[in-house]
Amino acid sequence: MSTTERTYIMVKPDGVQRGLVGKIITRFEERGYKIVALKFVQPTEEHLEKHYADLRNKPFFPGLIKYMASGPVVAIVFEGLDAVKTGRAMLGATNPLASPIGSIRGDFCLAVGRNIIHGSDSVESANKEIALWFPEGITEWKSVFENWIYE
Ligand code: UDP
Ligand code: MG
């Protein structure tokens, strides 16, 4: 059964530089997801090493940290039905070339090392990532559209 979840979505430095922040947020809003946290931030390498701790032994890790620290990112928490798995489907695959047309990576990028957006891969990762990027917490609110998005 699907439940209301929160997922951590981040527009990476290339997505910010390419002016895709608005388009990316619009896709989630239009689908029915609600923003419960959002900020524009220049992440440190140390912070990114925590975010990507599971990948620290991968050969691409140093390049990944450098890329992710190369400019500001937009950190967002979206809330809604099945937000984690559906959020990942909206992103597409890790490799943009393997991402379906209509997904964010499938529509806006080409290279795995410049794939413009991050999305949590499980509820457990989402909880960890939300705590890491928003230690101040999220903001709960009730959308007036709620009864038109959910039965
Ligand atoms: N990445 C890369 N080369 C690879 C695999 C991943 O540069 O061979 C980068 C890519 O930016 C990816 C990020 O590392 O988004 C995190 O990898 P992960 O496997 O968690 O993919 P994601 O969850 O972002 O789809
Ligand atoms: Mg991942």
mmCIF file of C-alpha atoms and ligand atoms in Angstrom:
data_model
loop_
_atom_site.group_PDB
_atom_site.id
_atom_site.type_symbol
_atom_site.label_atom_id
_atom_site.label_comp_id
_atom_site.label_asym_id
_atom_site.label_seq_id
_atom_site.Cartn_x
_atom_site.Cartn_y
_atom_site.Cartn_z
ATOM 1 C CA MET A 1 0.000 0.000 0.000
ATOM 2 C CA SER A 2 1.285 3.498 -0.817
ATOM 3 C CA THR A 3 1.705 5.949 2.007
ATOM 4 C CA THR A 4 2.493 9.632 2.408
ATOM 5 C CA GLU A 5 6.252 10.041 2.369
ATOM 6 C CA ARG A 6 8.913 12.718 2.236
ATOM 7 C CA THR A 7 11.805 12.607 -0.212
ATOM 8 C CA TYR A 8 14.965 14.657 -0.510
ATOM 9 C CA ILE A 9 15.354 16.191 -3.972
ATOM 10 C CA MET A 10 18.347 18.340 -4.913
ATOM 11 C CA VAL A 11 18.981 20.334 -8.066
ATOM 12 C CA LYS A 12 22.712 19.771 -8.623
ATOM 13 C CA PRO A 13 25.154 22.577 -9.616
ATOM 14 C CA ASP A 14 24.696 21.888 -13.361
ATOM 15 C CA GLY A 15 20.909 22.091 -13.027
ATOM 16 C CA VAL A 16 21.257 25.445 -11.241
ATOM 17 C CA GLN A 17 23.796 26.799 -13.777
ATOM 18 C CA ARG A 18 21.578 25.729 -16.665
ATOM 19 C CA GLY A 19 18.530 27.523 -15.260
ATOM 20 C CA LEU A 20 16.469 24.366 -14.740
ATOM 21 C CA VAL A 21 15.424 24.981 -11.116
ATOM 22 C CA GLY A 22 11.967 26.317 -12.006
ATOM 23 C CA LYS A 23 11.193 23.519 -14.478
ATOM 24 C CA ILE A 24 12.234 20.841 -11.992
ATOM 25 C CA ILE A 25 10.188 22.270 -9.120
ATOM 26 C CA THR A 26 7.208 22.705 -11.468
ATOM 27 C CA ARG A 27 7.227 19.002 -12.385
ATOM 28 C CA PHE A 28 6.931 17.970 -8.743
ATOM 29 C CA GLU A 29 4.324 20.618 -7.947
ATOM 30 C CA GLU A 30 2.264 19.723 -11.000
ATOM 31 C CA ARG A 31 2.334 16.049 -10.072
ATOM 32 C CA GLY A 32 0.817 16.975 -6.712
ATOM 33 C CA TYR A 33 3.839 16.984 -4.425
ATOM 34 C CA LYS A 34 4.087 19.667 -1.776
ATOM 35 C CA ILE A 35 7.258 21.543 -0.807
ATOM 36 C CA VAL A 36 7.909 21.240 2.932
ATOM 37 C CA ALA A 37 11.515 22.522 2.909
ATOM 38 C CA LEU A 38 13.639 24.425 0.397
ATOM 39 C CA LYS A 39 16.947 26.298 0.366
ATOM 40 C CA PHE A 40 19.673 27.559 -1.968
ATOM 41 C CA VAL A 41 23.066 26.594 -0.608
ATOM 42 C CA GLN A 42 26.741 26.210 -1.517
ATOM 43 C CA PRO A 43 27.594 22.801 -0.035
ATOM 44 C CA THR A 44 31.054 22.054 1.389
ATOM 45 C CA GLU A 45 33.015 18.982 0.297
ATOM 46 C CA GLU A 46 32.784 17.683 3.862
ATOM 47 C CA HIS A 47 28.974 17.909 3.811
ATOM 48 C CA LEU A 48 28.804 16.203 0.402
ATOM 49 C CA GLU A 49 31.081 13.400 1.606
ATOM 50 C CA LYS A 50 28.465 12.705 4.296
ATOM 51 C CA HIS A 51 25.631 12.864 1.769
ATOM 52 C CA TYR A 52 27.388 10.385 -0.541
ATOM 53 C CA ALA A 53 29.064 8.321 2.243
ATOM 54 C CA ASP A 54 27.780 5.028 0.750
ATOM 55 C CA LEU A 55 29.736 5.703 -2.469
ATOM 56 C CA ARG A 56 33.083 6.627 -0.852
ATOM 57 C CA ASN A 57 34.900 3.576 -2.282
ATOM 58 C CA LYS A 58 33.707 4.095 -5.875
ATOM 59 C CA PRO A 59 36.281 5.249 -8.433
ATOM 60 C CA PHE A 60 34.061 8.198 -9.437
ATOM 61 C CA PHE A 61 33.733 9.462 -5.817
ATOM 62 C CA PRO A 62 36.416 12.231 -5.939
ATOM 63 C CA GLY A 63 35.024 13.564 -9.235
ATOM 64 C CA LEU A 64 31.486 13.386 -7.858
ATOM 65 C CA ILE A 65 32.393 15.447 -4.781
ATOM 66 C CA LYS A 66 34.228 18.031 -6.913
ATOM 67 C CA TYR A 67 31.259 18.308 -9.303
ATOM 68 C CA MET A 68 28.744 18.620 -6.475
ATOM 69 C CA ALA A 69 30.822 21.291 -4.686
ATOM 70 C CA SER A 70 31.385 23.287 -7.893
ATOM 71 C CA GLY A 71 28.449 25.642 -7.279
ATOM 72 C CA PRO A 72 25.239 26.180 -5.342
ATOM 73 C CA VAL A 73 22.489 23.575 -5.223
ATOM 74 C CA VAL A 74 18.780 23.759 -4.420
ATOM 75 C CA ALA A 75 17.863 21.449 -1.537
ATOM 76 C CA ILE A 76 14.187 20.496 -1.393
ATOM 77 C CA VAL A 77 11.925 18.160 0.552
ATOM 78 C CA PHE A 78 8.738 17.111 -1.248
ATOM 79 C CA GLU A 79 5.873 15.391 0.542
ATOM 80 C CA GLY A 80 3.066 13.277 -0.857
ATOM 81 C CA LEU A 81 1.807 9.810 -1.778
ATOM 82 C CA ASP A 82 4.666 7.413 -2.559
ATOM 83 C CA ALA A 83 7.065 10.379 -2.847
ATOM 84 C CA VAL A 84 10.280 8.324 -2.712
ATOM 85 C CA LYS A 85 9.609 5.731 -5.422
ATOM 86 C CA THR A 86 7.562 8.052 -7.644
ATOM 87 C CA GLY A 87 10.217 10.765 -7.198
ATOM 88 C CA ARG A 88 12.865 8.330 -8.478
ATOM 89 C CA ALA A 89 10.648 7.442 -11.461
ATOM 90 C CA MET A 90 10.279 11.147 -12.224
ATOM 91 C CA LEU A 91 14.091 11.499 -12.197
ATOM 92 C CA GLY A 92 14.727 8.570 -14.571
ATOM 93 C CA ALA A 93 17.810 6.330 -14.352
ATOM 94 C CA THR A 94 21.234 7.304 -12.976
ATOM 95 C CA ASN A 95 22.511 7.333 -16.570
ATOM 96 C CA PRO A 96 20.549 9.984 -18.487
ATOM 97 C CA LEU A 97 20.932 8.027 -21.742
ATOM 98 C CA ALA A 98 19.072 5.120 -20.132
ATOM 99 C CA SER A 99 16.341 7.419 -18.794
ATOM 100 C CA PRO A 100 12.929 7.410 -20.470
ATOM 101 C CA ILE A 101 11.886 10.480 -22.451
ATOM 102 C CA GLY A 102 9.487 12.312 -20.151
ATOM 103 C CA SER A 103 11.673 11.800 -17.085
ATOM 104 C CA ILE A 104 13.741 14.751 -15.830
ATOM 105 C CA ARG A 105 17.116 13.204 -16.693
ATOM 106 C CA GLY A 106 15.687 11.776 -19.927
ATOM 107 C CA ASP A 107 14.559 15.228 -21.020
ATOM 108 C CA PHE A 108 17.319 17.549 -19.776
ATOM 109 C CA CYS A 109 20.738 15.848 -19.708
ATOM 110 C CA LEU A 110 23.102 13.333 -21.303
ATOM 111 C CA ALA A 111 26.050 12.389 -19.061
ATOM 112 C CA VAL A 112 25.995 10.342 -15.830
ATOM 113 C CA GLY A 113 28.462 12.757 -14.215
ATOM 114 C CA ARG A 114 26.242 15.755 -15.104
ATOM 115 C CA ASN A 115 22.786 14.393 -14.388
ATOM 116 C CA ILE A 116 21.351 17.618 -12.848
ATOM 117 C CA ILE A 117 19.252 16.160 -10.007
ATOM 118 C CA HIS A 118 19.399 13.945 -6.929
ATOM 119 C CA GLY A 119 16.511 11.997 -5.397
ATOM 120 C CA SER A 120 16.435 9.708 -2.351
ATOM 121 C CA ASP A 121 16.466 5.981 -3.214
ATOM 122 C CA SER A 122 14.550 4.689 -0.142
ATOM 123 C CA VAL A 123 12.532 6.006 2.779
ATOM 124 C CA GLU A 124 15.502 5.256 5.046
ATOM 125 C CA SER A 125 17.908 7.287 2.848
ATOM 126 C CA ALA A 126 15.316 10.068 2.603
ATOM 127 C CA ASN A 127 15.122 10.360 6.392
ATOM 128 C CA LYS A 128 18.925 10.474 6.673
ATOM 129 C CA GLU A 129 19.276 13.018 3.845
ATOM 130 C CA ILE A 130 16.501 15.269 5.184
ATOM 131 C CA ALA A 131 18.188 15.297 8.615
ATOM 132 C CA LEU A 132 21.583 16.070 7.004
ATOM 133 C CA TRP A 133 20.379 18.948 4.771
ATOM 134 C CA PHE A 134 17.676 20.340 7.054
ATOM 135 C CA PRO A 135 18.873 19.996 10.664
ATOM 136 C CA GLU A 136 16.526 22.937 11.408
ATOM 137 C CA GLY A 137 13.572 20.726 10.382
ATOM 138 C CA ILE A 138 10.838 21.040 7.756
ATOM 139 C CA THR A 139 7.685 23.182 7.712
ATOM 140 C CA GLU A 140 4.361 21.371 7.873
ATOM 141 C CA TRP A 141 1.386 23.064 6.204
ATOM 142 C CA LYS A 142 -1.961 22.125 4.657
ATOM 143 C CA SER A 143 -2.468 22.787 0.957
ATOM 144 C CA VAL A 144 -5.917 23.999 -0.141
ATOM 145 C CA PHE A 145 -5.630 21.542 -3.081
ATOM 146 C CA GLU A 146 -5.342 18.528 -0.805
ATOM 147 C CA ASN A 147 -8.930 17.306 -1.299
ATOM 148 C CA TRP A 148 -8.518 17.622 -5.089
ATOM 149 C CA ILE A 149 -5.275 15.642 -5.190
ATOM 150 C CA TYR A 150 -6.303 12.916 -2.722
ATOM 151 C CA GLU A 151 -9.621 11.097 -2.223
HETATM 152 N N1 UDP B 1 27.847 8.830 -10.727
HETATM 153 C C1 UDP B 1 28.912 8.965 -11.604
HETATM 154 N N2 UDP B 1 29.381 7.855 -12.254
HETATM 155 C C2 UDP B 1 28.830 6.618 -12.055
HETATM 156 C C3 UDP B 1 27.754 6.493 -11.172
HETATM 157 C C4 UDP B 1 27.280 7.620 -10.523
HETATM 158 O O1 UDP B 1 29.433 10.056 -11.797
HETATM 159 O O2 UDP B 1 29.285 5.644 -12.690
HETATM 160 C C5 UDP B 1 27.346 10.025 -10.033
HETATM 161 C C6 UDP B 1 26.027 10.522 -10.633
HETATM 162 O O3 UDP B 1 26.027 11.957 -10.588
HETATM 163 C C7 UDP B 1 25.001 9.947 -9.680
HETATM 164 C C8 UDP B 1 25.748 10.055 -8.352
HETATM 165 O O4 UDP B 1 27.085 9.721 -8.676
HETATM 166 O O5 UDP B 1 23.800 10.685 -9.707
HETATM 167 C C9 UDP B 1 25.248 9.152 -7.260
HETATM 168 O O6 UDP B 1 25.242 7.823 -7.727
HETATM 169 P P1 UDP B 1 24.010 6.865 -7.436
HETATM 170 O O7 UDP B 1 24.406 5.483 -7.824
HETATM 171 O O8 UDP B 1 23.526 7.077 -6.040
HETATM 172 O O9 UDP B 1 22.927 7.376 -8.514
HETATM 173 P P2 UDP B 1 21.544 8.183 -8.299
HETATM 174 O O10 UDP B 1 20.950 7.714 -6.996
HETATM 175 O O11 UDP B 1 21.891 9.661 -8.289
HETATM 176 O O12 UDP B 1 20.707 7.830 -9.491
HETATM 177 MG MG MG B 2 21.765 7.566 -5.103
#
